Coordinates of C-alpha atoms in Angstrom, one line a residue:
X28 CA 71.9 103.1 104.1
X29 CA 69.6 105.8 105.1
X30 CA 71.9 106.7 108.5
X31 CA 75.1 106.7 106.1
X32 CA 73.3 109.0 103.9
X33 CA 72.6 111.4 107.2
X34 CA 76.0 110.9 108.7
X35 CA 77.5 112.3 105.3
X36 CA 75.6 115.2 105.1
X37 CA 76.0 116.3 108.4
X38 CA 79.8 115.5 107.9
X39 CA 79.9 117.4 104.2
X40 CA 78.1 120.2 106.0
X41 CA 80.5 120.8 109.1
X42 CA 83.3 120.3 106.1
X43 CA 81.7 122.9 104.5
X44 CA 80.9 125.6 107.4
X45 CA 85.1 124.7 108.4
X46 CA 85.6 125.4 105.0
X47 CA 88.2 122.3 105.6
X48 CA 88.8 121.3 102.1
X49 CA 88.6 124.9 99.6
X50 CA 90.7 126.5 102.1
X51 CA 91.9 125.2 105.2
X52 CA 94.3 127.1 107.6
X53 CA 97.7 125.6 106.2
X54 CA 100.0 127.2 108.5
X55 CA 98.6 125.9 111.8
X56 CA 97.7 122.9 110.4
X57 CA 101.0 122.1 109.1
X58 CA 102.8 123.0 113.1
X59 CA 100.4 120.4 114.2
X60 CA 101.1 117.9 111.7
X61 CA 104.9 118.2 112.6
X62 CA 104.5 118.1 115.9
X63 CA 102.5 114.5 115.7
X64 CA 105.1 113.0 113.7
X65 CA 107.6 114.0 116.2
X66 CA 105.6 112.3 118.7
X67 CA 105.3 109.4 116.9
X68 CA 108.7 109.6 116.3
X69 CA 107.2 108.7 112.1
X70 CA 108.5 109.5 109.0
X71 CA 104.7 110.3 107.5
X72 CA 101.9 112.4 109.2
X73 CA 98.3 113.9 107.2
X74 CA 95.0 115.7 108.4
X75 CA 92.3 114.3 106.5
X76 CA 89.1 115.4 105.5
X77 CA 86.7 112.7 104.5
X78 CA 83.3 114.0 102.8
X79 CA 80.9 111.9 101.0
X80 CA 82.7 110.4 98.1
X81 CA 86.4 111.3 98.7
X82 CA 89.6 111.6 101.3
X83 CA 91.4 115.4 101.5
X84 CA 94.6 115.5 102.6
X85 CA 94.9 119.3 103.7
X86 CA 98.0 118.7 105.7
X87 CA 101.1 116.7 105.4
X88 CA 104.7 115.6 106.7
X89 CA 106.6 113.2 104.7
X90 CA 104.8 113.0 101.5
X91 CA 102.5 115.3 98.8
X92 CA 99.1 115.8 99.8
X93 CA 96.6 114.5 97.5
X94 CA 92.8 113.4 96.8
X95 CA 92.3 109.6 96.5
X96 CA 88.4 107.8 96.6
X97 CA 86.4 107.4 99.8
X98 CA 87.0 104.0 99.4
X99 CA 90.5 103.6 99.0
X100 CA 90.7 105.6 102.2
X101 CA 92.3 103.7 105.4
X102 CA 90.8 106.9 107.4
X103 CA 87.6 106.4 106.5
X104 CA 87.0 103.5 108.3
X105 CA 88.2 105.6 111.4
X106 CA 85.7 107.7 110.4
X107 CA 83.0 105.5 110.4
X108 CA 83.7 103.8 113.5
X109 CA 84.5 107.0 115.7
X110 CA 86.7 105.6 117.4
X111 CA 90.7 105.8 117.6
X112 CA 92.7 103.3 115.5
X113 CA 96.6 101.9 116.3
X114 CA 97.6 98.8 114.7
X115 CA 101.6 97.6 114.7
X116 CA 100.5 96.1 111.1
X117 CA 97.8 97.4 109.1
X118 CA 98.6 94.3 106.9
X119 CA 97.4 92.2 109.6
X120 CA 94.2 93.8 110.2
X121 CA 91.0 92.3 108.2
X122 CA 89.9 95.9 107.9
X123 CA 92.8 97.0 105.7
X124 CA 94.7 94.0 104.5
X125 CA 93.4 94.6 101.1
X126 CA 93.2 98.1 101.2
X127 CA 95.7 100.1 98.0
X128 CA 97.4 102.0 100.6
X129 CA 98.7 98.6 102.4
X130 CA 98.8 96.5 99.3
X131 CA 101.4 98.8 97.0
X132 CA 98.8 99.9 94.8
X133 CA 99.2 103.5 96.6
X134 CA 101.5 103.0 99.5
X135 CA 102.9 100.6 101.5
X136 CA 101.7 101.1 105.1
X137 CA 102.2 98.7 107.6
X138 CA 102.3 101.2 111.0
X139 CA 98.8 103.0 111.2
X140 CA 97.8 105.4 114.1
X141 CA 94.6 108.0 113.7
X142 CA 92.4 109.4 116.0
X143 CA 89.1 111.0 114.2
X144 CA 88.5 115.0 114.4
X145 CA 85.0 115.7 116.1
X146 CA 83.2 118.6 116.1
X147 CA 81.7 120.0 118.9
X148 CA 78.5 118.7 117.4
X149 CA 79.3 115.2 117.7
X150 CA 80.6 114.6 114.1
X151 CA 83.2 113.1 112.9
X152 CA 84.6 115.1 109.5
X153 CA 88.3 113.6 109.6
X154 CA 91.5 112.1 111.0
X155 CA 94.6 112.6 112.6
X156 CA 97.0 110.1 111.3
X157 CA 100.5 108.9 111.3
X158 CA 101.9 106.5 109.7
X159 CA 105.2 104.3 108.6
X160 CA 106.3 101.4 105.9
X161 CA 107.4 99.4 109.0
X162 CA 105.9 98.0 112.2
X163 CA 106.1 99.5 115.0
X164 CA 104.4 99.1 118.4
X165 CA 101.5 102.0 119.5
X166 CA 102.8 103.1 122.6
X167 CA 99.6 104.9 125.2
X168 CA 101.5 107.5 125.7
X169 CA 101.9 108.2 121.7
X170 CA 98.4 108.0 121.4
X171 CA 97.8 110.1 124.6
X172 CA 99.2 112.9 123.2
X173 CA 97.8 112.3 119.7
X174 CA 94.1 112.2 120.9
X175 CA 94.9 116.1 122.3
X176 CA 96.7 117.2 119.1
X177 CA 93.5 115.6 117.2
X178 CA 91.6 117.9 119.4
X179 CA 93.3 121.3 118.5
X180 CA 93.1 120.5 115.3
X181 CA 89.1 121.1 115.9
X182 CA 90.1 123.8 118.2
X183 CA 91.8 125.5 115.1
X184 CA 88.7 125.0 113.0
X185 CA 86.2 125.8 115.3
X186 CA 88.3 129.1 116.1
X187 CA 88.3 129.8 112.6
X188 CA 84.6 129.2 111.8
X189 CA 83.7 131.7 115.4
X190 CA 86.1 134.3 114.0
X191 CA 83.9 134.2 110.8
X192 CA 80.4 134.0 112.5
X193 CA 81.7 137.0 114.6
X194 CA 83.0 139.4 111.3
X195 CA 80.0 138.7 109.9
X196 CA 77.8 139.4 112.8
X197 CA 79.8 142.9 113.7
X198 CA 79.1 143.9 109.9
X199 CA 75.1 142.7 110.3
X200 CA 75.2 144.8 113.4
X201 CA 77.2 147.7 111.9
X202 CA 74.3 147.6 109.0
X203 CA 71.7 147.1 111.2
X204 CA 73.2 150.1 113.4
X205 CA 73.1 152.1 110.6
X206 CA 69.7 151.4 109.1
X207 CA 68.5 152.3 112.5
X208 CA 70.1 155.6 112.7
X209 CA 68.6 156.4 109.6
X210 CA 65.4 155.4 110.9
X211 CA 65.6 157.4 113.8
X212 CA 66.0 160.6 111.8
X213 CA 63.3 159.6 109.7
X214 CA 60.9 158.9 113.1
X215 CA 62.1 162.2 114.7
X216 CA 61.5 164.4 111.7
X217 CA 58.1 163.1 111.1
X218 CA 57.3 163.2 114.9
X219 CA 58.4 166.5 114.6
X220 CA 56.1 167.8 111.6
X221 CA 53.3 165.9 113.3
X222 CA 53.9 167.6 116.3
X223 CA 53.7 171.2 114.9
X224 CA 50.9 170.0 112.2
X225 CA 48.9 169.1 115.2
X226 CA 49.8 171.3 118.2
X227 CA 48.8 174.2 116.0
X228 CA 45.3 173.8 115.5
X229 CA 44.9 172.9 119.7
X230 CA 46.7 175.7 120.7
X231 CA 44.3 177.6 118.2
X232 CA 41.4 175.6 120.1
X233 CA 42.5 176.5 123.3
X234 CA 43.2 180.5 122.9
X235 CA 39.4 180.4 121.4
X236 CA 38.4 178.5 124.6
X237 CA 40.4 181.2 126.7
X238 CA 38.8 184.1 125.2
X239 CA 35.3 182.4 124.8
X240 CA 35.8 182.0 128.7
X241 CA 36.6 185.2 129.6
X242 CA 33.7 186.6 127.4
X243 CA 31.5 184.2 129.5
X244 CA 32.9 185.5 132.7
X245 CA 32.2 189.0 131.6
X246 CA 28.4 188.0 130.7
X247 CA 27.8 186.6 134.0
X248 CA 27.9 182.6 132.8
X249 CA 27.0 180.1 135.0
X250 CA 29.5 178.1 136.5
X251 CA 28.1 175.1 134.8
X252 CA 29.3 176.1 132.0
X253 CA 32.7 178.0 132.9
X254 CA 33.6 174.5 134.5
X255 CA 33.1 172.7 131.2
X256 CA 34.9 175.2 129.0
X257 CA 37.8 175.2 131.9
X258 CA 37.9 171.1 131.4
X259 CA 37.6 171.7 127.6
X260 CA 41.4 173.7 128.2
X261 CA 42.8 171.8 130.5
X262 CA 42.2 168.9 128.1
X263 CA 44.0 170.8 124.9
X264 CA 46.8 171.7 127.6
X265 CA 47.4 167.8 128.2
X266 CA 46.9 167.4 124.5
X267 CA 49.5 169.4 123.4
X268 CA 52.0 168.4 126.5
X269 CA 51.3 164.4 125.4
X270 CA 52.4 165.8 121.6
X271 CA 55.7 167.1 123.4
X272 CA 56.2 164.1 125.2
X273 CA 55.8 162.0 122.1
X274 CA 58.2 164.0 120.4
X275 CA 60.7 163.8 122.9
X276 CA 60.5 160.1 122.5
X277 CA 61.1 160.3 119.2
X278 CA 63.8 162.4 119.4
X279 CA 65.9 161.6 122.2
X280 CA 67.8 158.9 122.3
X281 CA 68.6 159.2 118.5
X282 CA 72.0 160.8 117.3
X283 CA 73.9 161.5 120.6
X284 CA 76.4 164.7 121.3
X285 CA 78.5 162.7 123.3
X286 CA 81.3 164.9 125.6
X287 CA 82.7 165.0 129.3
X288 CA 79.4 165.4 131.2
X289 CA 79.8 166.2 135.0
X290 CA 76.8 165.5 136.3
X291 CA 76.8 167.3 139.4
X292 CA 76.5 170.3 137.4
X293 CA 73.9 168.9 135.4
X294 CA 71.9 168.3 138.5
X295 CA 72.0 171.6 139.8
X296 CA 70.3 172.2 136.8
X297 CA 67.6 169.6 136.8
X298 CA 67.3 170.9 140.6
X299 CA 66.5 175.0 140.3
X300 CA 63.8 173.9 137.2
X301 CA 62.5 171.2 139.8
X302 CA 62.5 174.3 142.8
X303 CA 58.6 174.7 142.8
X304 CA 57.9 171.1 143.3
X305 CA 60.7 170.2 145.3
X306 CA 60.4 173.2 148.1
X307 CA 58.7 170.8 150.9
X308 CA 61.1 167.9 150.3
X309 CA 64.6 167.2 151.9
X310 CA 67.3 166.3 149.7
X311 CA 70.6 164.2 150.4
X312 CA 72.8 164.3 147.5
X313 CA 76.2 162.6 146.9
X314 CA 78.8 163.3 144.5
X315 CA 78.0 162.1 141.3
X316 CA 80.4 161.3 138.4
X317 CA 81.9 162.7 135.4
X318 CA 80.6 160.7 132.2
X319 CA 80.8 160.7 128.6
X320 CA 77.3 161.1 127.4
X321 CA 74.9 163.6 125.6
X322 CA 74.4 166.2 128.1
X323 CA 70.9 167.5 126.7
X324 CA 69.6 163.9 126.8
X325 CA 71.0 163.0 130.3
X326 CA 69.6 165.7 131.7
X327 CA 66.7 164.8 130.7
X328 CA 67.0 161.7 132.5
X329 CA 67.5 163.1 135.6
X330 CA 64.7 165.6 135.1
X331 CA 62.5 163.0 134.7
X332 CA 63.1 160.5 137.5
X333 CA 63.2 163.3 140.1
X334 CA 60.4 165.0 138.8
X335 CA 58.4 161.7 139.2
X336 CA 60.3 161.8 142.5
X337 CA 58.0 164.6 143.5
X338 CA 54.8 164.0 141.3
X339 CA 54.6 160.4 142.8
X340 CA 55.1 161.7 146.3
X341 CA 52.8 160.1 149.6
X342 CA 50.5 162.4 151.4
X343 CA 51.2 160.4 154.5
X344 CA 55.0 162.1 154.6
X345 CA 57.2 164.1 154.1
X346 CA 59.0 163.8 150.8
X347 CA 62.5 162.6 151.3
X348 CA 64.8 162.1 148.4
X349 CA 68.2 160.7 148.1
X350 CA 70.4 161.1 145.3
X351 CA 73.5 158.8 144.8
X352 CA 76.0 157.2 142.8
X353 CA 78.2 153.8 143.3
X354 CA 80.8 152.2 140.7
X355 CA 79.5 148.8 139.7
X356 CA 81.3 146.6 137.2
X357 CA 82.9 148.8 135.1
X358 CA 79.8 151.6 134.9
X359 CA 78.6 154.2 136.7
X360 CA 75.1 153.6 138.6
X361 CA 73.0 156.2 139.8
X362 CA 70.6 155.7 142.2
X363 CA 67.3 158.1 142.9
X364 CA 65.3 157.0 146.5
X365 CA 62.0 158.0 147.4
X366 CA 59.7 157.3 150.3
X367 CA 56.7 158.3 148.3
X368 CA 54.1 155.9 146.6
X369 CA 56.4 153.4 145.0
X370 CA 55.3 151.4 142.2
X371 CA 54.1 148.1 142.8
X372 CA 55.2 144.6 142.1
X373 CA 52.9 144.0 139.4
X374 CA 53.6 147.2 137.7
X375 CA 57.6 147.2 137.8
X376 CA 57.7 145.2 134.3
X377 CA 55.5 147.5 132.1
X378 CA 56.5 150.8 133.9
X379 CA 59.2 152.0 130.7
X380 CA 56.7 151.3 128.5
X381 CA 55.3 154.1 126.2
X382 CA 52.2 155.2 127.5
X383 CA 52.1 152.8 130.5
X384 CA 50.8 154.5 133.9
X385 CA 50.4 152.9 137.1
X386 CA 48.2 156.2 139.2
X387 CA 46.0 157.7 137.3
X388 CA 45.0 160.3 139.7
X389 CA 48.4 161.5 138.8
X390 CA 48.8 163.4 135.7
X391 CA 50.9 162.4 133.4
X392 CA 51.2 160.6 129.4
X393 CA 53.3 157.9 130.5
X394 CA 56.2 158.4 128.1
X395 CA 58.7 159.8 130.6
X396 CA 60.0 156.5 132.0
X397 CA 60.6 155.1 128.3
X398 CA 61.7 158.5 127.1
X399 CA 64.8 157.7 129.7
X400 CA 65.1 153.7 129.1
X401 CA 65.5 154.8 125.3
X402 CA 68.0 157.0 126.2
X403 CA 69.8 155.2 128.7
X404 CA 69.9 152.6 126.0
X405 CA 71.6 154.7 123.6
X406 CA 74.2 155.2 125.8
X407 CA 75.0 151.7 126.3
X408 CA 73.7 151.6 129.9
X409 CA 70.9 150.3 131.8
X410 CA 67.9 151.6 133.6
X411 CA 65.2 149.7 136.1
X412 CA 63.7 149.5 139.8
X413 CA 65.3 148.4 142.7
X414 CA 62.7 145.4 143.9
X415 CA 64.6 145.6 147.5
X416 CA 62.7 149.1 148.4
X417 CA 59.2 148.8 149.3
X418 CA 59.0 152.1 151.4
X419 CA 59.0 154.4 148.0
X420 CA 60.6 153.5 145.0
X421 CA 64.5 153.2 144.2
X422 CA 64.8 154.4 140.2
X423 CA 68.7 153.3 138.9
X424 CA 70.3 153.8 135.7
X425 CA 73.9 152.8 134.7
X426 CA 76.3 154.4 132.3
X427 CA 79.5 152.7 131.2
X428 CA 82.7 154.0 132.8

């Protein structure tokens, strides 16, 4: 009793999810229907739903569909076996000799084909079934071809229930979309206040350091002390470029300005502010594409990988840096090589982190790398490490075509 009890449920439930009985797709139903009987070359044809106490008939040929008891249903012993039924004379079957719909009581059935409907889970929720008031013999190739039309009548549910699950997840996404937008102004306009709230008392800090210095120098101070108060700057200068960095974060990666963005022209930019720390290394550059992106925040991107590029560079060479771009499946990847330090194995996972540094004799807040995977990320695309380079680093990042 306890595994009929189960099997119901799970059968009411996949009824339920198909929404099979309140509302079942008539219109292909009913083509299918039609076609089996023409198989079956049948005056009668139904898809029935069985759930725990009763038999649906959602789709018909040859007769009014109707709701009758679980019990009186022939199709629910189908049901219960799993397996296909085809019987010349359902009158001389012990299963259904007494059964209303062979006796008179609600038909007269004597020809009885059906093949159960099974979900993709394994469970059985109905039938495909024809049917006539005389015998007949089951021919294989009849029930061939009704064992495939039993199956697209699932395919028409489960079609239906994927549509569903699909609308609704594009409008949780849309929401969620949305309520992260909103967040993202809220995150960039407090990162923003905090910024200013705290970048004004350290720049205060570090002009009274400045002139405190100077005053010192002036006095004849030992270099003791002018050391310390020149760490004691340097410190509020990282201080307040971490507070920039953090903002940036914030901000970028947010709301985009999207437009035609040729980013050859954009790295001729990046390039001339780059100048200083690029003068000792060679450059080979390739013709890079024309996207649709923010232009500010792109930039950025580019800024940033070939600025680490140079900051990252061996003191065992010369810095070489090659700058390319290749089509890959339907996006755009652009590809910044180095033969400088690299990043090692162990490091390439946490690297577009916030605040994750692999060198810390380099300067640096660790932010840039997940400044550019967040907005990368924005734009639909993709950023990481080539694990094939072990001479310097490769640095990619894709942007949809």
């Amino acid at each position: 009793m306890r595994v009929v009890e189960i099997d119901d449920r799970r059968r009411v439930a996949a009824i339920t999810a198909y929404d099979a009985v309140r509302m079942p797709p008539k219109a292909q139903l009913q083509s299918v229907v039609e076609l089996a009987a023409q198989i079956a070359d049948v005056p009668m044809a139904t898809i029935n739903m069985i759930t725990d106490v009763e038999q649906h008939q959602v789709a018909t040929v040859g007769f009014e569909p109707a709701v009758c008891a679980r019990e009186d249903s022939m199709c629910a012993v189908t049901v219960r076996e799993g397996t296909p039924v085809a019987l010349a004379d359902a009158s001389e079957d012990a299963r259904f000799a007494r059964n209303p719909f062979v006796t008179g009581e609600l038909g007269k059935v004597r020809f009885y084909a059906a093949h159960p409907l099974v979900t993709r889970d394994g469970v059985a929720v109905g039938t495909l079934c024809v049917f006539d008031e005389r015998p007949r013999t089951p021919e294989p190739r009849m029930l061939a071809a009704l064992a495939t039309l039993a199956e697209r009548v699932v395919d028409v549910f489960e079609l239906r229930l994927r549509s569903r699950e699909l609308a609704l997840s594009l409008m949780e996404n849309q929401s969620v979309q949305a309520e992260l937008e909103r967040s993202n102004e809220r995150l960039a306009s407090f990162a923003g206040q905090v910024s200013h709230d705290l970048k004004t008392p350290i720049t205060t800090i570090s002009l009274s350091l400045s002139l405190i210095r100077e005053q010192l120098q002036e006095e004849g101070a030992d270099a003791d002390t002018l050391g310390l108060l020149g760490r004691a700057i340097n410190g509020a200068s990282r201080m307040a470029d971490l507070l920039d960095d953090v903002l940036d974060f914030a901000r970028l990666g947010g709301t985009l300005k999207a437009t035609e963005v040729d980013l050859d022209f954009v790295l001729g930019e990046v390039l001339d502010d780059l100048g200083p720390d690029l003068v000792d290394a060679t450059l080979h550059i390739d013709r890079l594409p024309t996207v649709l992106g923010d232009r500010a925040q792109l930039r950025a991107v580019l800024q940033n990988l070939l600025g680490n590029a140079a900051k990252y560079h061996s003191d065992e060479r010369p810095l070489d840096i090659h700058i390319g771009a290749r089509h890959v499946q339907r996006a755009w990847r652009i590809e910044i090589t180095d033969n400088g330090r690299g990043v090692p194995p162990a490091d390439r996972h946490r690297v577009f982190e916030p605040l994750a540094r692999v060198d810390n004799r380099i300067e640096g807040s660790g932010i840039g790398l997940a400044t550019c995977r967040r907005i990368v990320g924005a734009h639909g695309g993709r950023i990481g490490i080539d694990p094939a380079v072990v001479e310097g680093s490769r640095f990619w990042f894709e942007l949809p075509d």
